[in-house]
Amino acid sequence: MTQLLFGYRSIEDLRSAGEARVAARWVPLIDALFPKSDPYMWWPDRFYPGA
């Protein structure tokens, strides 16, 4: 769930890896609520020079 929340992985990634069991009818809703994006987090990534 944390990987979805921060945009690190999509629900399809989690389903295909067997890490999430979600009915197919809920996938569009979960994708809309938790879109895959740049998983940047200020505190842990603050020393990364490329960020």
CHARMM-style PDB file with segment names, atoms N, HN, CA, C and O in Angstrom:
ATOM      1  N   MET     1       0.819  -1.186   0.000  1.00  0.00      PROA
ATOM      2  CA  MET     1       0.000   0.000   0.000  1.00  0.00      PROA
ATOM      3  C   MET     1       0.869   1.258   0.000  1.00  0.00      PROA
ATOM      4  O   MET     1       0.523   2.247  -0.646  1.00  0.00      PROA
ATOM      5  N   THR     2       1.966   1.229   0.702  1.00  0.00      PROA
ATOM      6  HN  THR     2       2.247   0.426   1.227  1.00  0.00      PROA
ATOM      7  CA  THR     2       2.845   2.401   0.735  1.00  0.00      PROA
ATOM      8  C   THR     2       3.439   2.676  -0.640  1.00  0.00      PROA
ATOM      9  O   THR     2       3.593   3.835  -1.025  1.00  0.00      PROA
ATOM     10  N   GLN     3       3.770   1.635  -1.376  1.00  0.00      PROA
ATOM     11  HN  GLN     3       3.645   0.694  -1.062  1.00  0.00      PROA
ATOM     12  CA  GLN     3       4.316   1.830  -2.718  1.00  0.00      PROA
ATOM     13  C   GLN     3       3.279   2.463  -3.635  1.00  0.00      PROA
ATOM     14  O   GLN     3       3.635   3.251  -4.512  1.00  0.00      PROA
ATOM     15  N   LEU     4       2.013   2.136  -3.453  1.00  0.00      PROA
ATOM     16  HN  LEU     4       1.724   1.496  -2.741  1.00  0.00      PROA
ATOM     17  CA  LEU     4       0.937   2.786  -4.210  1.00  0.00      PROA
ATOM     18  C   LEU     4       0.790   4.240  -3.783  1.00  0.00      PROA
ATOM     19  O   LEU     4       0.664   5.130  -4.624  1.00  0.00      PROA
ATOM     20  N   LEU     5       0.805   4.474  -2.495  1.00  0.00      PROA
ATOM     21  HN  LEU     5       0.907   3.751  -1.812  1.00  0.00      PROA
ATOM     22  CA  LEU     5       0.602   5.819  -1.955  1.00  0.00      PROA
ATOM     23  C   LEU     5       1.637   6.808  -2.460  1.00  0.00      PROA
ATOM     24  O   LEU     5       1.296   7.947  -2.779  1.00  0.00      PROA
ATOM     25  N   PHE     6       2.890   6.398  -2.537  1.00  0.00      PROA
ATOM     26  HN  PHE     6       3.167   5.473  -2.278  1.00  0.00      PROA
ATOM     27  CA  PHE     6       3.955   7.301  -2.968  1.00  0.00      PROA
ATOM     28  C   PHE     6       4.235   7.235  -4.469  1.00  0.00      PROA
ATOM     29  O   PHE     6       5.161   7.889  -4.951  1.00  0.00      PROA
ATOM     30  N   GLY     7       3.448   6.455  -5.213  1.00  0.00      PROA
ATOM     31  HN  GLY     7       2.696   5.924  -4.822  1.00  0.00      PROA
ATOM     32  CA  GLY     7       3.585   6.420  -6.666  1.00  0.00      PROA
ATOM     33  C   GLY     7       4.741   5.595  -7.179  1.00  0.00      PROA
ATOM     34  O   GLY     7       5.129   5.723  -8.340  1.00  0.00      PROA
ATOM     35  N   TYR     8       5.296   4.750  -6.328  1.00  0.00      PROA
ATOM     36  HN  TYR     8       4.980   4.647  -5.384  1.00  0.00      PROA
ATOM     37  CA  TYR     8       6.448   3.950  -6.735  1.00  0.00      PROA
ATOM     38  C   TYR     8       6.053   2.825  -7.686  1.00  0.00      PROA
ATOM     39  O   TYR     8       6.767   2.547  -8.650  1.00  0.00      PROA
ATOM     40  N   ARG     9       4.924   2.181  -7.423  1.00  0.00      PROA
ATOM     41  HN  ARG     9       4.344   2.406  -6.640  1.00  0.00      PROA
ATOM     42  CA  ARG     9       4.448   1.074  -8.257  1.00  0.00      PROA
ATOM     43  C   ARG     9       2.955   1.231  -8.510  1.00  0.00      PROA
ATOM     44  O   ARG     9       2.240   1.856  -7.727  1.00  0.00      PROA
ATOM     45  N   SER    10       2.502   0.657  -9.611  1.00  0.00      PROA
ATOM     46  HN  SER    10       3.083   0.149 -10.247  1.00  0.00      PROA
ATOM     47  CA  SER    10       1.072   0.683  -9.923  1.00  0.00      PROA
ATOM     48  C   SER    10       0.411  -0.577  -9.367  1.00  0.00      PROA
ATOM     49  O   SER    10       1.084  -1.530  -8.972  1.00  0.00      PROA
ATOM     50  N   ILE    11      -0.907  -0.559  -9.347  1.00  0.00      PROA
ATOM     51  HN  ILE    11      -1.453   0.214  -9.667  1.00  0.00      PROA
ATOM     52  CA  ILE    11      -1.621  -1.739  -8.868  1.00  0.00      PROA
ATOM     53  C   ILE    11      -1.384  -2.933  -9.785  1.00  0.00      PROA
ATOM     54  O   ILE    11      -1.352  -4.073  -9.319  1.00  0.00      PROA
ATOM     55  N   GLU    12      -1.217  -2.688 -11.077  1.00  0.00      PROA
ATOM     56  HN  GLU    12      -1.243  -1.763 -11.455  1.00  0.00      PROA
ATOM     57  CA  GLU    12      -0.927  -3.789 -12.002  1.00  0.00      PROA
ATOM     58  C   GLU    12       0.441  -4.406 -11.705  1.00  0.00      PROA
ATOM     59  O   GLU    12       0.607  -5.621 -11.810  1.00  0.00      PROA
ATOM     60  N   ASP    13       1.420  -3.577 -11.336  1.00  0.00      PROA
ATOM     61  HN  ASP    13       1.285  -2.590 -11.251  1.00  0.00      PROA
ATOM     62  CA  ASP    13       2.734  -4.106 -10.942  1.00  0.00      PROA
ATOM     63  C   ASP    13       2.593  -5.033  -9.738  1.00  0.00      PROA
ATOM     64  O   ASP    13       3.165  -6.123  -9.708  1.00  0.00      PROA
ATOM     65  N   LEU    14       1.831  -4.590  -8.758  1.00  0.00      PROA
ATOM     66  HN  LEU    14       1.367  -3.704  -8.782  1.00  0.00      PROA
ATOM     67  CA  LEU    14       1.653  -5.380  -7.541  1.00  0.00      PROA
ATOM     68  C   LEU    14       0.855  -6.652  -7.808  1.00  0.00      PROA
ATOM     69  O   LEU    14       1.165  -7.709  -7.259  1.00  0.00      PROA
ATOM     70  N   ARG    15      -0.164  -6.551  -8.645  1.00  0.00      PROA
ATOM     71  HN  ARG    15      -0.415  -5.692  -9.091  1.00  0.00      PROA
ATOM     72  CA  ARG    15      -0.965  -7.734  -8.978  1.00  0.00      PROA
ATOM     73  C   ARG    15      -0.147  -8.762  -9.744  1.00  0.00      PROA
ATOM     74  O   ARG    15      -0.232  -9.956  -9.457  1.00  0.00      PROA
ATOM     75  N   SER    16       0.642  -8.316 -10.710  1.00  0.00      PROA
ATOM     76  HN  SER    16       0.711  -7.346 -10.943  1.00  0.00      PROA
ATOM     77  CA  SER    16       1.424  -9.265 -11.515  1.00  0.00      PROA
ATOM     78  C   SER    16       2.526  -9.932 -10.697  1.00  0.00      PROA
ATOM     79  O   SER    16       2.929 -11.055 -11.000  1.00  0.00      PROA
ATOM     80  N   ALA    17       3.015  -9.250  -9.668  1.00  0.00      PROA
ATOM     81  HN  ALA    17       2.687  -8.337  -9.422  1.00  0.00      PROA
ATOM     82  CA  ALA    17       4.037  -9.833  -8.799  1.00  0.00      PROA
ATOM     83  C   ALA    17       3.427 -10.705  -7.704  1.00  0.00      PROA
ATOM     84  O   ALA    17       4.152 -11.340  -6.939  1.00  0.00      PROA
ATOM     85  N   GLY    18       2.096 -10.737  -7.627  1.00  0.00      PROA
ATOM     86  HN  GLY    18       1.507 -10.221  -8.249  1.00  0.00      PROA
ATOM     87  CA  GLY    18       1.431 -11.535  -6.605  1.00  0.00      PROA
ATOM     88  C   GLY    18       1.449 -10.892  -5.235  1.00  0.00      PROA
ATOM     89  O   GLY    18       1.215 -11.568  -4.233  1.00  0.00      PROA
ATOM     90  N   GLU    19       1.721  -9.605  -5.172  1.00  0.00      PROA
ATOM     91  HN  GLU    19       1.911  -9.056  -5.985  1.00  0.00      PROA
ATOM     92  CA  GLU    19       1.803  -8.903  -3.891  1.00  0.00      PROA
ATOM     93  C   GLU    19       0.492  -8.224  -3.504  1.00  0.00      PROA
ATOM     94  O   GLU    19       0.367  -7.698  -2.399  1.00  0.00      PROA
ATOM     95  N   ALA    20      -0.483  -8.234  -4.409  1.00  0.00      PROA
ATOM     96  HN  ALA    20      -0.381  -8.662  -5.307  1.00  0.00      PROA
ATOM     97  CA  ALA    20      -1.792  -7.653  -4.115  1.00  0.00      PROA
ATOM     98  C   ALA    20      -2.856  -8.493  -4.794  1.00  0.00      PROA
ATOM     99  O   ALA    20      -2.709  -8.904  -5.945  1.00  0.00      PROA
ATOM    100  N   ARG    21      -3.927  -8.738  -4.063  1.00  0.00      PROA
ATOM    101  HN  ARG    21      -4.047  -8.404  -3.128  1.00  0.00      PROA
ATOM    102  CA  ARG    21      -5.068  -9.447  -4.633  1.00  0.00      PROA
ATOM    103  C   ARG    21      -6.234  -8.473  -4.681  1.00  0.00      PROA
ATOM    104  O   ARG    21      -6.840  -8.154  -3.658  1.00  0.00      PROA
ATOM    105  N   VAL    22      -6.535  -8.009  -5.880  1.00  0.00      PROA
ATOM    106  HN  VAL    22      -6.043  -8.268  -6.711  1.00  0.00      PROA
ATOM    107  CA  VAL    22      -7.590  -7.024  -6.081  1.00  0.00      PROA
ATOM    108  C   VAL    22      -8.445  -7.482  -7.253  1.00  0.00      PROA
ATOM    109  O   VAL    22      -7.921  -7.911  -8.281  1.00  0.00      PROA
ATOM    110  N   ALA    23      -9.759  -7.390  -7.096  1.00  0.00      PROA
ATOM    111  HN  ALA    23     -10.184  -7.041  -6.261  1.00  0.00      PROA
ATOM    112  CA  ALA    23     -10.657  -7.733  -8.198  1.00  0.00      PROA
ATOM    113  C   ALA    23     -10.439  -6.761  -9.350  1.00  0.00      PROA
ATOM    114  O   ALA    23     -10.165  -5.580  -9.136  1.00  0.00      PROA
ATOM    115  N   ALA    24     -10.563  -7.265 -10.561  1.00  0.00      PROA
ATOM    116  HN  ALA    24     -10.786  -8.224 -10.734  1.00  0.00      PROA
ATOM    117  CA  ALA    24     -10.305  -6.454 -11.757  1.00  0.00      PROA
ATOM    118  C   ALA    24     -11.190  -5.217 -11.826  1.00  0.00      PROA
ATOM    119  O   ALA    24     -10.779  -4.202 -12.389  1.00  0.00      PROA
ATOM    120  N   ARG    25     -12.392  -5.279 -11.267  1.00  0.00      PROA
ATOM    121  HN  ARG    25     -12.725  -6.104 -10.810  1.00  0.00      PROA
ATOM    122  CA  ARG    25     -13.284  -4.116 -11.330  1.00  0.00      PROA
ATOM    123  C   ARG    25     -12.792  -2.947 -10.490  1.00  0.00      PROA
ATOM    124  O   ARG    25     -13.224  -1.817 -10.714  1.00  0.00      PROA
ATOM    125  N   TRP    26     -11.898  -3.181  -9.525  1.00  0.00      PROA
ATOM    126  HN  TRP    26     -11.547  -4.099  -9.343  1.00  0.00      PROA
ATOM    127  CA  TRP    26     -11.381  -2.107  -8.671  1.00  0.00      PROA
ATOM    128  C   TRP    26     -10.097  -1.477  -9.201  1.00  0.00      PROA
ATOM    129  O   TRP    26      -9.684  -0.427  -8.709  1.00  0.00      PROA
ATOM    130  N   VAL    27      -9.466  -2.086 -10.181  1.00  0.00      PROA
ATOM    131  HN  VAL    27      -9.802  -2.939 -10.581  1.00  0.00      PROA
ATOM    132  CA  VAL    27      -8.188  -1.595 -10.708  1.00  0.00      PROA
ATOM    133  C   VAL    27      -8.284  -0.167 -11.247  1.00  0.00      PROA
ATOM    134  O   VAL    27      -7.410   0.638 -10.925  1.00  0.00      PROA
ATOM    135  N   PRO    28      -9.299   0.199 -12.054  1.00  0.00      PROA
ATOM    136  CA  PRO    28      -9.376   1.588 -12.535  1.00  0.00      PROA
ATOM    137  C   PRO    28      -9.510   2.612 -11.404  1.00  0.00      PROA
ATOM    138  O   PRO    28      -8.928   3.694 -11.472  1.00  0.00      PROA
ATOM    139  N   LEU    29     -10.270   2.272 -10.374  1.00  0.00      PROA
ATOM    140  HN  LEU    29     -10.743   1.392 -10.319  1.00  0.00      PROA
ATOM    141  CA  LEU    29     -10.421   3.184  -9.237  1.00  0.00      PROA
ATOM    142  C   LEU    29      -9.099   3.353  -8.495  1.00  0.00      PROA
ATOM    143  O   LEU    29      -8.719   4.473  -8.154  1.00  0.00      PROA
ATOM    144  N   ILE    30      -8.403   2.259  -8.246  1.00  0.00      PROA
ATOM    145  HN  ILE    30      -8.712   1.349  -8.523  1.00  0.00      PROA
ATOM    146  CA  ILE    30      -7.120   2.329  -7.542  1.00  0.00      PROA
ATOM    147  C   ILE    30      -6.096   3.093  -8.370  1.00  0.00      PROA
ATOM    148  O   ILE    30      -5.309   3.864  -7.821  1.00  0.00      PROA
ATOM    149  N   ASP    31      -6.098   2.887  -9.687  1.00  0.00      PROA
ATOM    150  HN  ASP    31      -6.738   2.261 -10.132  1.00  0.00      PROA
ATOM    151  CA  ASP    31      -5.195   3.648 -10.564  1.00  0.00      PROA
ATOM    152  C   ASP    31      -5.494   5.142 -10.510  1.00  0.00      PROA
ATOM    153  O   ASP    31      -4.575   5.960 -10.549  1.00  0.00      PROA
ATOM    154  N   ALA    32      -6.777   5.502 -10.420  1.00  0.00      PROA
ATOM    155  HN  ALA    32      -7.523   4.837 -10.389  1.00  0.00      PROA
ATOM    156  CA  ALA    32      -7.152   6.917 -10.346  1.00  0.00      PROA
ATOM    157  C   ALA    32      -6.765   7.527  -9.001  1.00  0.00      PROA
ATOM    158  O   ALA    32      -6.333   8.678  -8.944  1.00  0.00      PROA
ATOM    159  N   LEU    33      -6.916   6.769  -7.929  1.00  0.00      PROA
ATOM    160  HN  LEU    33      -7.267   5.834  -7.975  1.00  0.00      PROA
ATOM    161  CA  LEU    33      -6.591   7.281  -6.592  1.00  0.00      PROA
ATOM    162  C   LEU    33      -5.090   7.321  -6.325  1.00  0.00      PROA
ATOM    163  O   LEU    33      -4.599   8.215  -5.635  1.00  0.00      PROA
ATOM    164  N   PHE    34      -4.366   6.346  -6.876  1.00  0.00      PROA
ATOM    165  HN  PHE    34      -4.765   5.620  -7.436  1.00  0.00      PROA
ATOM    166  CA  PHE    34      -2.934   6.233  -6.626  1.00  0.00      PROA
ATOM    167  C   PHE    34      -2.165   6.132  -7.943  1.00  0.00      PROA
ATOM    168  O   PHE    34      -1.666   5.056  -8.272  1.00  0.00      PROA
ATOM    169  N   PRO    35      -2.056   7.223  -8.702  1.00  0.00      PROA
ATOM    170  CA  PRO    35      -1.352   7.155  -9.992  1.00  0.00      PROA
ATOM    171  C   PRO    35       0.148   6.944  -9.800  1.00  0.00      PROA
ATOM    172  O   PRO    35       0.735   7.434  -8.835  1.00  0.00      PROA
ATOM    173  N   LYS    36       0.753   6.216 -10.722  1.00  0.00      PROA
ATOM    174  HN  LYS    36       0.276   5.818 -11.505  1.00  0.00      PROA
ATOM    175  CA  LYS    36       2.197   6.009 -10.683  1.00  0.00      PROA
ATOM    176  C   LYS    36       2.877   7.321 -11.058  1.00  0.00      PROA
ATOM    177  O   LYS    36       2.507   7.959 -12.044  1.00  0.00      PROA
ATOM    178  N   SER    37       3.868   7.719 -10.270  1.00  0.00      PROA
ATOM    179  HN  SER    37       4.168   7.200  -9.469  1.00  0.00      PROA
ATOM    180  CA  SER    37       4.538   8.998 -10.509  1.00  0.00      PROA
ATOM    181  C   SER    37       5.979   8.915 -10.015  1.00  0.00      PROA
ATOM    182  O   SER    37       6.481   7.833  -9.713  1.00  0.00      PROA
ATOM    183  N   ASP    38       6.627  10.049  -9.938  1.00  0.00      PROA
ATOM    184  HN  ASP    38       6.219  10.929 -10.184  1.00  0.00      PROA
ATOM    185  CA  ASP    38       7.990  10.120  -9.424  1.00  0.00      PROA
ATOM    186  C   ASP    38       7.946   9.924  -7.911  1.00  0.00      PROA
ATOM    187  O   ASP    38       7.376  10.763  -7.213  1.00  0.00      PROA
ATOM    188  N   PRO    39       8.524   8.850  -7.379  1.00  0.00      PROA
ATOM    189  CA  PRO    39       8.411   8.552  -5.958  1.00  0.00      PROA
ATOM    190  C   PRO    39       9.365   9.359  -5.074  1.00  0.00      PROA
ATOM    191  O   PRO    39       9.943   8.808  -4.137  1.00  0.00      PROA
ATOM    192  N   TYR    40       9.538  10.642  -5.353  1.00  0.00      PROA
ATOM    193  HN  TYR    40       9.069  11.090  -6.114  1.00  0.00      PROA
ATOM    194  CA  TYR    40      10.451  11.488  -4.583  1.00  0.00      PROA
ATOM    195  C   TYR    40       9.880  11.769  -3.197  1.00  0.00      PROA
ATOM    196  O   TYR    40       8.711  12.130  -3.058  1.00  0.00      PROA
ATOM    197  N   MET    41      10.709  11.601  -2.180  1.00  0.00      PROA
ATOM    198  HN  MET    41      11.658  11.308  -2.292  1.00  0.00      PROA
ATOM    199  CA  MET    41      10.347  11.940  -0.804  1.00  0.00      PROA
ATOM    200  C   MET    41      11.414  12.890  -0.288  1.00  0.00      PROA
ATOM    201  O   MET    41      12.599  12.558  -0.308  1.00  0.00      PROA
ATOM    202  N   TRP    42      11.014  14.059   0.168  1.00  0.00      PROA
ATOM    203  HN  TRP    42      10.051  14.328   0.184  1.00  0.00      PROA
ATOM    204  CA  TRP    42      11.963  15.102   0.507  1.00  0.00      PROA
ATOM    205  C   TRP    42      13.003  14.654   1.532  1.00  0.00      PROA
ATOM    206  O   TRP    42      14.198  14.797   1.275  1.00  0.00      PROA
ATOM    207  N   TRP    43      12.602  14.129   2.658  1.00  0.00      PROA
ATOM    208  HN  TRP    43      11.631  14.012   2.866  1.00  0.00      PROA
ATOM    209  CA  TRP    43      13.561  13.840   3.729  1.00  0.00      PROA
ATOM    210  C   TRP    43      14.612  12.800   3.321  1.00  0.00      PROA
ATOM    211  O   TRP    43      15.802  13.090   3.443  1.00  0.00      PROA
ATOM    212  N   PRO    44      14.238  11.599   2.841  1.00  0.00      PROA
ATOM    213  CA  PRO    44      15.278  10.636   2.481  1.00  0.00      PROA
ATOM    214  C   PRO    44      16.071  11.015   1.233  1.00  0.00      PROA
ATOM    215  O   PRO    44      17.233  10.630   1.105  1.00  0.00      PROA
ATOM    216  N   ASP    45      15.461  11.765   0.307  1.00  0.00      PROA
ATOM    217  HN  ASP    45      14.516  12.077   0.411  1.00  0.00      PROA
ATOM    218  CA  ASP    45      16.119  12.081  -0.958  1.00  0.00      PROA
ATOM    219  C   ASP    45      16.800  13.450  -0.968  1.00  0.00      PROA
ATOM    220  O   ASP    45      17.273  13.879  -2.020  1.00  0.00      PROA
ATOM    221  N   ARG    46      16.863  14.130   0.137  1.00  0.00      PROA
ATOM    222  HN  ARG    46      16.478  13.781   0.991  1.00  0.00      PROA
ATOM    223  CA  ARG    46      17.351  15.515   0.150  1.00  0.00      PROA
ATOM    224  C   ARG    46      18.839  15.645  -0.163  1.00  0.00      PROA
ATOM    225  O   ARG    46      19.283  16.716  -0.574  1.00  0.00      PROA
ATOM    226  N   PHE    47      19.617  14.583   0.021  1.00  0.00      PROA
ATOM    227  HN  PHE    47      19.256  13.712   0.356  1.00  0.00      PROA
ATOM    228  CA  PHE    47      21.049  14.663  -0.244  1.00  0.00      PROA
ATOM    229  C   PHE    47      21.424  14.147  -1.626  1.00  0.00      PROA
ATOM    230  O   PHE    47      22.595  14.177  -2.005  1.00  0.00      PROA
ATOM    231  N   TYR    48      20.441  13.677  -2.375  1.00  0.00      PROA
ATOM    232  HN  TYR    48      19.490  13.653  -2.067  1.00  0.00      PROA
ATOM    233  CA  TYR    48      20.707  13.173  -3.726  1.00  0.00      PROA
ATOM    234  C   TYR    48      20.954  14.366  -4.643  1.00  0.00      PROA
ATOM    235  O   TYR    48      20.059  15.194  -4.810  1.00  0.00      PROA
ATOM    236  N   PRO    49      22.133  14.479  -5.240  1.00  0.00      PROA
ATOM    237  CA  PRO    49      22.459  15.668  -6.032  1.00  0.00      PROA
ATOM    238  C   PRO    49      21.641  15.810  -7.303  1.00  0.00      PROA
ATOM    239  O   PRO    49      21.531  16.915  -7.835  1.00  0.00      PROA
ATOM    240  N   GLY    50      21.062  14.725  -7.807  1.00  0.00      PROA
ATOM    241  HN  GLY    50      21.151  13.828  -7.375  1.00  0.00      PROA
ATOM    242  CA  GLY    50      20.291  14.807  -9.040  1.00  0.00      PROA
ATOM    243  C   GLY    50      18.851  15.232  -8.828  1.00  0.00      PROA
ATOM    244  O   GLY    50      18.134  15.477  -9.798  1.00  0.00      PROA
ATOM    245  N   ALA    51      18.418  15.323  -7.592  1.00  0.00      PROA
ATOM    246  HN  ALA    51      19.001  15.124  -6.804  1.00  0.00      PROA
ATOM    247  CA  ALA    51      17.009  15.650  -7.323  1.00  0.00      PROA
ATOM    248  C   ALA    51      16.766  17.130  -7.273  1.00  0.00      PROA
ATOM    249  OT1 ALA    51      15.634  17.563  -7.056  1.00  0.00      PROA
TER     250      ALA     51
END
